[in-house]
Coordinates of C-alpha atoms and ligand atoms in Angstrom, one line a residue:
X9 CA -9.1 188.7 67.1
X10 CA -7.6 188.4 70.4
X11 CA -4.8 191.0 71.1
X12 CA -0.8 189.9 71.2
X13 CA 0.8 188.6 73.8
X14 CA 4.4 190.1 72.1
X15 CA 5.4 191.2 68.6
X16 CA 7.7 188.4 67.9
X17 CA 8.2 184.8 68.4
X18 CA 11.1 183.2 67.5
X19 CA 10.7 179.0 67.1
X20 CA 13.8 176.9 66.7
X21 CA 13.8 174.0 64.6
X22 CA 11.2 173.2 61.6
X23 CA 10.7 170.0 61.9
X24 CA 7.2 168.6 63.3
X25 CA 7.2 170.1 66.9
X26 CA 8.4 173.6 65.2
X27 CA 6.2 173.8 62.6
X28 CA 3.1 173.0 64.8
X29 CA 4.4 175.4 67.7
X30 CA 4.6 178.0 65.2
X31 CA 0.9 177.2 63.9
X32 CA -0.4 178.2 67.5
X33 CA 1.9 180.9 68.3
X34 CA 0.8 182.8 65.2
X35 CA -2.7 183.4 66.9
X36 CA -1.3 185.2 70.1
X37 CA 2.2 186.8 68.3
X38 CA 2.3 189.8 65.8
X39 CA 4.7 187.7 64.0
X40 CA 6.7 184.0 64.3
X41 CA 9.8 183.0 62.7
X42 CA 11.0 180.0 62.9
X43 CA 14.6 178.9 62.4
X44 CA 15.8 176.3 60.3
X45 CA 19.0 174.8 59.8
X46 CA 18.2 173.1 56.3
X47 CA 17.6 173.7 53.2
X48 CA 14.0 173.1 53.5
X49 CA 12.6 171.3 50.3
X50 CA 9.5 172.7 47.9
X51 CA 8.3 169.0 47.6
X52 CA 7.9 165.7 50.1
X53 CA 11.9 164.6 50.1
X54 CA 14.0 164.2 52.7
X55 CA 16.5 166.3 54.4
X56 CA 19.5 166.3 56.4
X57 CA 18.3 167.8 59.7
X58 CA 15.6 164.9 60.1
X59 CA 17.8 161.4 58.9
X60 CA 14.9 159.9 61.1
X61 CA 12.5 160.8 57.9
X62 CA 13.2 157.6 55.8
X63 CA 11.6 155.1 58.1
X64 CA 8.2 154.3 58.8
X65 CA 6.2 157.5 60.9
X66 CA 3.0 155.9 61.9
X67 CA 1.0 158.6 62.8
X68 CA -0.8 157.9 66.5
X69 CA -4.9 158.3 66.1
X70 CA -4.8 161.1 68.7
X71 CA -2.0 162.9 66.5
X72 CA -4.2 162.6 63.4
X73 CA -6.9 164.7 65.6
X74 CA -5.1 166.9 66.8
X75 CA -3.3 167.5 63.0
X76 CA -6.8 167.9 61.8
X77 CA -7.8 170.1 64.2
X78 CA -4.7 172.8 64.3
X79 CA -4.9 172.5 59.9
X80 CA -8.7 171.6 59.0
X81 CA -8.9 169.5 55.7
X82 CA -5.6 168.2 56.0
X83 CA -6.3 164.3 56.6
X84 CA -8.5 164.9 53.3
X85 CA -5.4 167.0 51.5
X86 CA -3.2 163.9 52.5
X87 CA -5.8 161.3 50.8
X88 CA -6.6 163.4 47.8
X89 CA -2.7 163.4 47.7
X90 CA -2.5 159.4 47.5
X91 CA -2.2 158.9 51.1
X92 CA -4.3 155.7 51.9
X93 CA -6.6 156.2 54.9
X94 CA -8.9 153.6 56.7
X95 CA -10.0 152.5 60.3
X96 CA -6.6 152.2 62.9
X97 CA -8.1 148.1 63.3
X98 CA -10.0 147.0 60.4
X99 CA -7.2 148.1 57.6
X100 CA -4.0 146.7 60.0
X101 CA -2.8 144.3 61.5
X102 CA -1.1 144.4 64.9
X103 CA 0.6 141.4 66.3
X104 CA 1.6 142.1 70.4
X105 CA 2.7 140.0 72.5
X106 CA 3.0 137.0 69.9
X107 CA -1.0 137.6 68.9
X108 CA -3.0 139.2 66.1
X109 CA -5.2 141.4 67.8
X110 CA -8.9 140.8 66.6
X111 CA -9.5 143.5 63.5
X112 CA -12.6 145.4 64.1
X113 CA -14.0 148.6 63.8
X114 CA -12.4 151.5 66.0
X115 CA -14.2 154.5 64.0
X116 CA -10.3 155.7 64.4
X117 CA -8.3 156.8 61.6
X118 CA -5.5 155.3 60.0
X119 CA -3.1 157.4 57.4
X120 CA -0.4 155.3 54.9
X121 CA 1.8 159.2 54.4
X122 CA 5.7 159.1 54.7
X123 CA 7.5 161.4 56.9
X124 CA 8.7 163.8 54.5
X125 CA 5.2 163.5 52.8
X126 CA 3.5 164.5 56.3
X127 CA 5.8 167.0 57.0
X128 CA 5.7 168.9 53.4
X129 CA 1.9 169.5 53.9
X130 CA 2.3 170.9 57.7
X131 CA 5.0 173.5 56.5
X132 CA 2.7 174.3 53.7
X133 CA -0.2 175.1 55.8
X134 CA 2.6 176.8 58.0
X135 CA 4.2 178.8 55.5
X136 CA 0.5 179.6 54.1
X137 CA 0.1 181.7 57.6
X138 CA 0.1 185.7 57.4
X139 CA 2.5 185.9 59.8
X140 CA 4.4 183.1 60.3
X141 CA 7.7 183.7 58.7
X142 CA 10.1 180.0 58.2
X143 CA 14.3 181.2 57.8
X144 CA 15.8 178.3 55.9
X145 CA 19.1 177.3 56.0
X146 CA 20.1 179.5 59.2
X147 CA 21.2 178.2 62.3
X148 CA 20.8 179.6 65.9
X149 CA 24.0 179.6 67.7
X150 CA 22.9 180.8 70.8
X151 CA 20.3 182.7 73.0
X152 CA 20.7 186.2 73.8
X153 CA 19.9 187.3 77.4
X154 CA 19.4 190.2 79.6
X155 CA 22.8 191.3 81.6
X156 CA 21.4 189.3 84.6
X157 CA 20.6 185.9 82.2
X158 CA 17.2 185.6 84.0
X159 CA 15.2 186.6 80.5
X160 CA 16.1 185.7 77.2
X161 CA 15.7 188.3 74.9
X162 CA 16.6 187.0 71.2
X163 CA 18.6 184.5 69.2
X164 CA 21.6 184.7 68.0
X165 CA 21.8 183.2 64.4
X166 CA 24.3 182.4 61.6
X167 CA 23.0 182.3 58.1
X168 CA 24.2 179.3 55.7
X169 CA 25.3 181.7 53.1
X170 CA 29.4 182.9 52.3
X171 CA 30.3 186.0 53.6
X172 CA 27.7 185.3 56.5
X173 CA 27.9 187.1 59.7
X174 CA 26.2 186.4 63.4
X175 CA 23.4 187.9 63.6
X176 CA 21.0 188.7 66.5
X177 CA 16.9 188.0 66.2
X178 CA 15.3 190.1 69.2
X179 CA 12.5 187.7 70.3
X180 CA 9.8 188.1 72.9
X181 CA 9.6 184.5 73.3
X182 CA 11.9 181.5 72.0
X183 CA 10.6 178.4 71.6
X184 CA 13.4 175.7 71.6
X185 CA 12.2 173.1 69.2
X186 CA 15.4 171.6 67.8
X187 CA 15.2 168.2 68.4
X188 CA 17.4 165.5 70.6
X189 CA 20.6 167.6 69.8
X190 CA 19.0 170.5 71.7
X191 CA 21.4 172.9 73.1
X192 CA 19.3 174.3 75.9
X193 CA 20.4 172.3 78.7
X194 CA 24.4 173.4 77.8
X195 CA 23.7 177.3 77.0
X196 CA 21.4 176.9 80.9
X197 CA 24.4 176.5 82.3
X198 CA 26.7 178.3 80.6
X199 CA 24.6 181.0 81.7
X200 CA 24.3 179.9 85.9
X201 CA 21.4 177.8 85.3
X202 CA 21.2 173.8 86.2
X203 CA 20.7 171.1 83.7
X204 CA 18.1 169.3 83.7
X205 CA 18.1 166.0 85.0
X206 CA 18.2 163.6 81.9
X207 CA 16.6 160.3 82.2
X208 CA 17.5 157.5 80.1
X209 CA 16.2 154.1 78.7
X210 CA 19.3 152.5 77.2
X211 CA 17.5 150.4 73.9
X212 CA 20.3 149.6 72.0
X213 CA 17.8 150.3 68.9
X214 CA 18.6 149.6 65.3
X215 CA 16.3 150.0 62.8
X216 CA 16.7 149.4 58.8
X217 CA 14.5 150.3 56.2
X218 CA 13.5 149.9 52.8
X219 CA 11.3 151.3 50.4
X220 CA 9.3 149.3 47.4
X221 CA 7.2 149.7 44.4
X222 CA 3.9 148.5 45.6
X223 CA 3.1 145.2 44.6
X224 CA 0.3 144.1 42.5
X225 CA -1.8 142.4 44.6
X226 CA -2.0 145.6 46.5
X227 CA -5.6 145.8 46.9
X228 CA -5.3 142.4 49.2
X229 CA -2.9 144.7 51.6
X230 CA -3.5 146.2 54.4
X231 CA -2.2 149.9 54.9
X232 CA -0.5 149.1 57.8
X233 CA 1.1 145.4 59.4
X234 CA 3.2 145.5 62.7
X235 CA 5.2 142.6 64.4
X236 CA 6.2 143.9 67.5
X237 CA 8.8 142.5 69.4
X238 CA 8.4 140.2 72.5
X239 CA 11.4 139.2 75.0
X240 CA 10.7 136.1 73.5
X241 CA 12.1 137.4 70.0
X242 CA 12.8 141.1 70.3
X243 CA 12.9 141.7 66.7
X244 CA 10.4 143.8 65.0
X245 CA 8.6 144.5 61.7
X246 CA 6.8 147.0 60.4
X247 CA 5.2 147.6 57.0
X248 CA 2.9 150.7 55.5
X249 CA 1.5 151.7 52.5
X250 CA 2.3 155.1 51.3
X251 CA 1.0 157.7 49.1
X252 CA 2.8 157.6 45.6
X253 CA 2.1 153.8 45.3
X254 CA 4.8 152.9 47.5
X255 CA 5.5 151.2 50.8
X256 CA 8.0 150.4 53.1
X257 CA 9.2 147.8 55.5
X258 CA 11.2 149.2 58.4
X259 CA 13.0 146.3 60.8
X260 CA 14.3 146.9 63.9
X261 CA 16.2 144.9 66.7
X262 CA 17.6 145.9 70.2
X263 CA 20.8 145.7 72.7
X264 CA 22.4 145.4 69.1
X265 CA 21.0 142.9 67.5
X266 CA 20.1 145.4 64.6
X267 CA 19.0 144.5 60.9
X268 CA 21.5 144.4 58.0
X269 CA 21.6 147.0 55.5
X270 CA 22.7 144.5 53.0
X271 CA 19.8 143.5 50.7
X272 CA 20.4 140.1 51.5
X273 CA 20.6 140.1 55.4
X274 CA 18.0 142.4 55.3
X275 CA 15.6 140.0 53.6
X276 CA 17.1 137.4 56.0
X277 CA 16.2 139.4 59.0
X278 CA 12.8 139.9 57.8
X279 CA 12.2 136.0 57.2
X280 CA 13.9 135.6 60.6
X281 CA 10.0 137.5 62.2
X282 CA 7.9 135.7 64.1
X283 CA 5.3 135.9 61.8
X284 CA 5.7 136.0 58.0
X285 CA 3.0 138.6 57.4
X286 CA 5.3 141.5 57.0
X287 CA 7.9 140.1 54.9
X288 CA 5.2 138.4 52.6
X289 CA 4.1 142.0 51.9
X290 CA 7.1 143.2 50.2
X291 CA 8.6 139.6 48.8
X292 CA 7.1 140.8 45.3
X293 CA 7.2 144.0 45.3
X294 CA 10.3 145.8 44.1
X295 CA 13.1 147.5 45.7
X296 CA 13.4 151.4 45.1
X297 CA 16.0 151.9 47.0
X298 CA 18.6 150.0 49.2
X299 CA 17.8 149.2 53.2
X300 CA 18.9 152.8 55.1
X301 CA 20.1 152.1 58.7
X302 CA 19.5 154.2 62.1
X303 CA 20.5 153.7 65.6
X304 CA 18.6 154.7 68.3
X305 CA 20.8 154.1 71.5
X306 CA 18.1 155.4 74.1
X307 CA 15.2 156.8 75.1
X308 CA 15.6 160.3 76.6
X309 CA 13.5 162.7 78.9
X310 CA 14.8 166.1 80.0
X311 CA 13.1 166.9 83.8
X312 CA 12.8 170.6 82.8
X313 CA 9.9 170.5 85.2
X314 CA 12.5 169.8 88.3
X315 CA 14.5 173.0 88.1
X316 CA 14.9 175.5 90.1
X317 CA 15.3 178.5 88.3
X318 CA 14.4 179.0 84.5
X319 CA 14.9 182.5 82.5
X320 CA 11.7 184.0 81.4
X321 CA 11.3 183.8 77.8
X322 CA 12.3 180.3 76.9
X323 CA 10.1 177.5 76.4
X324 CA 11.5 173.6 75.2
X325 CA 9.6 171.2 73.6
X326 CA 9.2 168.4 71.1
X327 CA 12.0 165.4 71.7
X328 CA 14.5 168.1 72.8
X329 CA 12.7 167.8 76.1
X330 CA 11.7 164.1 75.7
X331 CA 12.8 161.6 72.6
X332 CA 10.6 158.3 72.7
X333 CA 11.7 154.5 71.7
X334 CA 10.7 155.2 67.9
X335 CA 9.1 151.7 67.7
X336 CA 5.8 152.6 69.7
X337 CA 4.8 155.4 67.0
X338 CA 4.4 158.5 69.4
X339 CA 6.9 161.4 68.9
X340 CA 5.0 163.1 66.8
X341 CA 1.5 163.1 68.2
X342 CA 3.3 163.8 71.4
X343 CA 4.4 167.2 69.5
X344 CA 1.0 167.8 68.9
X345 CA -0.5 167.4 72.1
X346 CA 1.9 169.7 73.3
X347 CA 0.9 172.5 70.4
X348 CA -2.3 172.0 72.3
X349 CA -0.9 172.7 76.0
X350 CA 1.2 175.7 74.2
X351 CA -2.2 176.9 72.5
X352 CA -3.9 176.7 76.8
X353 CA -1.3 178.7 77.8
X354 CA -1.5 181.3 75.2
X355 CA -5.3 182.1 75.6
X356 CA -4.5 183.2 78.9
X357 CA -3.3 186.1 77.0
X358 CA 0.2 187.0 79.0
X359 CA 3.6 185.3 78.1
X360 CA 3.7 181.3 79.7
X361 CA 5.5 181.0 82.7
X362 CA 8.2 178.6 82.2
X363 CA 7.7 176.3 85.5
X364 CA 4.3 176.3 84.9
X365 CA 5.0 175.2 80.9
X366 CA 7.5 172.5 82.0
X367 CA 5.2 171.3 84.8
X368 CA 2.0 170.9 82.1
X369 CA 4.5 169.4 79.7
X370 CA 5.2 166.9 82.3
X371 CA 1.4 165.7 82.6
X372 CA 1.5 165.6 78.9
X373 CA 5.0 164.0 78.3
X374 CA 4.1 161.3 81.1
X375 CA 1.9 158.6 79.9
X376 CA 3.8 158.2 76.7
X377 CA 7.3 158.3 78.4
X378 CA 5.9 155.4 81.0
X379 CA 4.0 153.5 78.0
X380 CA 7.5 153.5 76.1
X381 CA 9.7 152.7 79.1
X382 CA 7.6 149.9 80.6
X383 CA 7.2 148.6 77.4
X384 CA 11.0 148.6 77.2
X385 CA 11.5 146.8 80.9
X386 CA 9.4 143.9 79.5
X387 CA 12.9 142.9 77.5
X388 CA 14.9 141.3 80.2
X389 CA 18.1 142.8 79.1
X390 CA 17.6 146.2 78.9
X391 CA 18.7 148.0 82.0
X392 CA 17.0 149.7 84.3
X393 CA 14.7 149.2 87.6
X394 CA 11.7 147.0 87.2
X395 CA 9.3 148.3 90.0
X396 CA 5.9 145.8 91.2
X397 CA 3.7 148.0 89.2
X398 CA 5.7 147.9 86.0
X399 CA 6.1 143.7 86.2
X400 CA 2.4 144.1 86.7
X401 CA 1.0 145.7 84.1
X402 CA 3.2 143.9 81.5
X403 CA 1.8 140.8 82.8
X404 CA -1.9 142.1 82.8
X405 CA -0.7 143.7 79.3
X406 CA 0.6 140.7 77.3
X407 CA -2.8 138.3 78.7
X408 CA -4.9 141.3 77.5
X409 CA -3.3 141.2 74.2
X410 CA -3.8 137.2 74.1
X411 CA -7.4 137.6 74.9
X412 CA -7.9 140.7 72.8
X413 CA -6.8 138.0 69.4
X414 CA -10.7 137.0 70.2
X415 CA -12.0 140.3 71.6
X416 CA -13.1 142.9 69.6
X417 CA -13.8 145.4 72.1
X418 CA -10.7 144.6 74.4
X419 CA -8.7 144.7 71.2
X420 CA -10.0 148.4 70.1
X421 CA -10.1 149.3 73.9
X422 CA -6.3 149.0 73.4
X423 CA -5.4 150.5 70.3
X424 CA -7.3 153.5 71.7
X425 CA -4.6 153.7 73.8
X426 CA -1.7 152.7 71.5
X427 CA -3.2 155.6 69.7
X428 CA -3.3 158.3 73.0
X429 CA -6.8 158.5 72.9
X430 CA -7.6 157.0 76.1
X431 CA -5.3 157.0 79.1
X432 CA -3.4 153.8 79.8
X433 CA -6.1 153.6 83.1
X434 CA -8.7 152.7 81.0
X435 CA -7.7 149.0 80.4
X436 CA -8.3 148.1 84.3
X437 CA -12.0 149.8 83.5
X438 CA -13.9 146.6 85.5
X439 CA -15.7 146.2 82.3
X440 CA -12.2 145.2 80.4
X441 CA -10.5 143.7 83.6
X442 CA -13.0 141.4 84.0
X443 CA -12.7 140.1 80.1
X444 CA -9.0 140.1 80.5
X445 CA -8.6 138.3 83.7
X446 CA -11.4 135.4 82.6
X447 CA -10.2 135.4 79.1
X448 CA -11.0 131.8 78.0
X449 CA -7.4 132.0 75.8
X450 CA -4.1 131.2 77.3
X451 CA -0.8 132.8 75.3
X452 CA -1.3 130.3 72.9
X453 CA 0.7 131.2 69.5
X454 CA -1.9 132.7 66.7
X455 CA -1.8 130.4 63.9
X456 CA -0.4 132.5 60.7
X457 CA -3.4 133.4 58.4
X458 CA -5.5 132.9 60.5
X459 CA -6.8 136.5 59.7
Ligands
LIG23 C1 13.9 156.3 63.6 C2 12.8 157.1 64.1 C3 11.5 156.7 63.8 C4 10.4 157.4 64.3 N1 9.1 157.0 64.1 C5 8.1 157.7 64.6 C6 6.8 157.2 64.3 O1 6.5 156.2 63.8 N2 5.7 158.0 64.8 C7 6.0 159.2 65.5 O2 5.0 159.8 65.9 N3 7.2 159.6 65.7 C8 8.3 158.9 65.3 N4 9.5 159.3 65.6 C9 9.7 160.6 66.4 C10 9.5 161.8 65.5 O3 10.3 161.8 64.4 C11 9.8 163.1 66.4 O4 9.2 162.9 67.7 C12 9.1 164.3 65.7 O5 9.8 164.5 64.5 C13 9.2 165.5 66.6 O6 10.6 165.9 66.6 P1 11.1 167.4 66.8 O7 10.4 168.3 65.8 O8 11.0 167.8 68.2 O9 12.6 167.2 66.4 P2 13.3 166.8 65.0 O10 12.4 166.1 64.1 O11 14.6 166.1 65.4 O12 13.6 168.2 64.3 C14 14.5 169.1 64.8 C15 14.7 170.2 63.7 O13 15.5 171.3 64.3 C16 16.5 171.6 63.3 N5 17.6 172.1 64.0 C17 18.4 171.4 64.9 N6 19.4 172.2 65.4 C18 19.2 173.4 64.9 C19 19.8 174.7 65.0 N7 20.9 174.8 65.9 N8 19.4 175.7 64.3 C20 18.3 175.6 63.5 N9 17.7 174.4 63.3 C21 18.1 173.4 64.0 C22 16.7 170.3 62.5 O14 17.3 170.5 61.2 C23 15.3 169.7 62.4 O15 14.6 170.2 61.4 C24 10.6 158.6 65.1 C25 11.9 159.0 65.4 C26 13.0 158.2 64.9 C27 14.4 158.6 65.3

């Protein structure tokens, strides 16, 4: 057993980033606790803190291997739970750019779980740590620093109980892991310190969802159907199976054109697709619930990595230092990925330097963040600059999804890195540029059940 870096660790948030900061943490601290706002559930339900919970959370191939490596047996806990599991290609179907990307073996793995669902078993195998202590309905209400602010030292926290007085948590390191509402970038400079810079992709995102009994021809369904958007009709639909025999149909539109939460208009939107695929899924399966709305206005990155000064002590991550467009599935992979730059930086065995955290979290934060914003240029009305390269590679993108409806190895090439397996680089590999760019298909439409 390697020896501590410090005898406390304090996380904020336990929400996916949290929990799986506090998972890597416990190796290298003599203890972790990790602050919680809610009241956190025994079960799979869902909860205030994360309203994001009740819509579909695909969950990236690269975040399922990084799950599986940080909590060994999970993916088979999940299944033996009555998640449904299969290959990323040949148990989905993914329509991009108006096509139905050939389905084919990837030897990646796709999980049917809900949020909640996901979540429940990561805080079990959290809470099952020695060490790792999770405070419940507690909030932190601010950070408590040496005289001269350049350390942090603790958090200052306020229990959700009556009577309830501030209290201070001494900490050798905080880990800010509370989300998009993140109060870091206010308490920096409250304390002398700059804000970050904040970039923004301004969606407009609505998204509506509904959850259903599965329906009896379930065996005929795949665990997973997407219709993404195209400027062409930026309207999106997404269906998954879940564990507990259930599934749900998230919609989504942009710039406001967002799905009803009326049963009716929500049905309407879902008929209004491109492609029927996911509202025959659900059209005889029955409602459990009515359609839940949430509004997504942008796409935010906080450009820790660009300031000058940061107090030792104090390390951001999850969506409070970057919150992806929802609709390309990456949030919480992302979070894990970053676990695994936090788990680099703690095997040098002294306390992470914060510009060099920030700086790796860049590199990791990148690719997703220009994945998500490109693919959010494509949409002529969506602001923002549309550099040469970024025109480019959504051309070379939406011919390579036309030729991938016939290409089986140009098709899994790219859902490897949909998935953050492989680097957005490897689709100009010759060997794939070559097939896209001679790609007998034109963006011809792909006929409906065709499949
Ligand atoms: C609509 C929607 C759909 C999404 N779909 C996907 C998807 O398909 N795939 C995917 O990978 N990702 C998806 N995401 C993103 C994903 O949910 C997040 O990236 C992921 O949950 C990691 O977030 P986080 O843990 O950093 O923050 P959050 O999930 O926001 O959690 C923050 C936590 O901190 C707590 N907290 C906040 N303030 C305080 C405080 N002061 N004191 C104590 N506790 C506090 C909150 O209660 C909460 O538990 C989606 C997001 C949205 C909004």
């Amino acid at each position: 057993m390697a020896s501590y870096i410090g005898d406390r660790a304090v996380v904020l948030g336990a929400s996916m980033a949290g929990l799986l900061a506090a998972r890597v943490l416990s190796d290298r601290y003599g203890q972790v606790v990790v602050i919680e706002r809610d009241e956190l559930p025994e079960g799979p339900t869902h909860r205030r803190g994360v309203p994001h919970d009740r819509h579909i959370h695909a969950l990236a191939a690269r975040g399922q291997q990084v799950l599986e490596e940080l909590f060994p047996g999970l993916t088979s806990d999940l299944v033996d739970h009555g998640a449904p599991a299969g290959d990323l290609l040949t148990d989905a179907r993914f329509y991009f750019s108006g096509h139905l990307l050939q389905r084919t073996h990837t030897g990646l793995i796709l999980l049917g779980a809900s949020r909640p669902f996901l979540e429940e078993h990561v805080r079990s195998r959290v809470r099952a740590i020695a060490n790792v202590r999770i405070l419940d309905r507690c909030d932190s209400v601010g950070l408590a620093t040496t005289s001269d602010s350049r350390r942090v030292t603790g958090v200052r926290v306020l229990r959700r109980a009556d009577g309830s007085a501030e209290e201070l948590l001494g900490a050798d390191l905080v880990v800010d892991a509370s989300g998009r509402g993140s109060r870091t970038p206010a308490w920096l400079e409250a304390h002398g310190y700059l804000r970050p810079e904040r970039e923004e992709v301004q969606i407009g995102l609505g998204y509506a969802t509904r959850t259903y009994r599965l329906p009896p021809h379930v065996a005929e369904q795949p665990i997973a159907i997407l219709d993404a958007a195209t400027p062409q009709l930026p309207r999106t639909g997404a269906f998954q199976r879940l564990e507990g025999d259930r599934c749900l149909l998230t919609l989504a539109g942009i710039l406001g054109d967002h799905p009803p939460t009326d049963p009716d208009g929500f049905l309407d939107f879902a008929r209004s697709l491109r492609f029927p695929d996911t509202y025959e899924a659900i059209r005889d399966a029955e409602p459990l619930d009515d359609p839940i709305g949430f509004r997504f206005p942008a796409s935010v990155r906080h450009r820790y990595e660009r300031l000058p000064r940061f107090p030792a002590g104090l390390l951001v991550l999850g969506d409070a230092v970057c919150s992806f467009n929802p609709i390309y599935g990456q949030g919480m992979s992302v979070a894990a990925l970053e676990a695994l730059t936090l788990r680099r930086h703690l095997e040098r065995g002294v306390e992470p330097n914060p510009h060099r955290w920030f700086r790796d979290l860049a590199r990791v934060v990148g690719v997703p963040w220009d994945m998500s914003a490109g693919g959010d240029l494509a949409f002529p009305d969506v602001p923002g600059h549309r550099t040469v390269k970024i025109r480019l590679l959504g051309a070379y993108l939406s011919r390579l999804h036309a030729v991938a409806a016939d290409d089986a190895p140009l098709a899994a090439a790219f859902m490897r890195v949909a998935g953050l397996v492989a680097p957005p680089q490897s689709l100009l590999h010759p060997v794939l540029a070559v097939r896209v760019l001679r790609g007998e298909r034109t963006l011809r439409r792909t006929p409906a059940g065709s499949h």
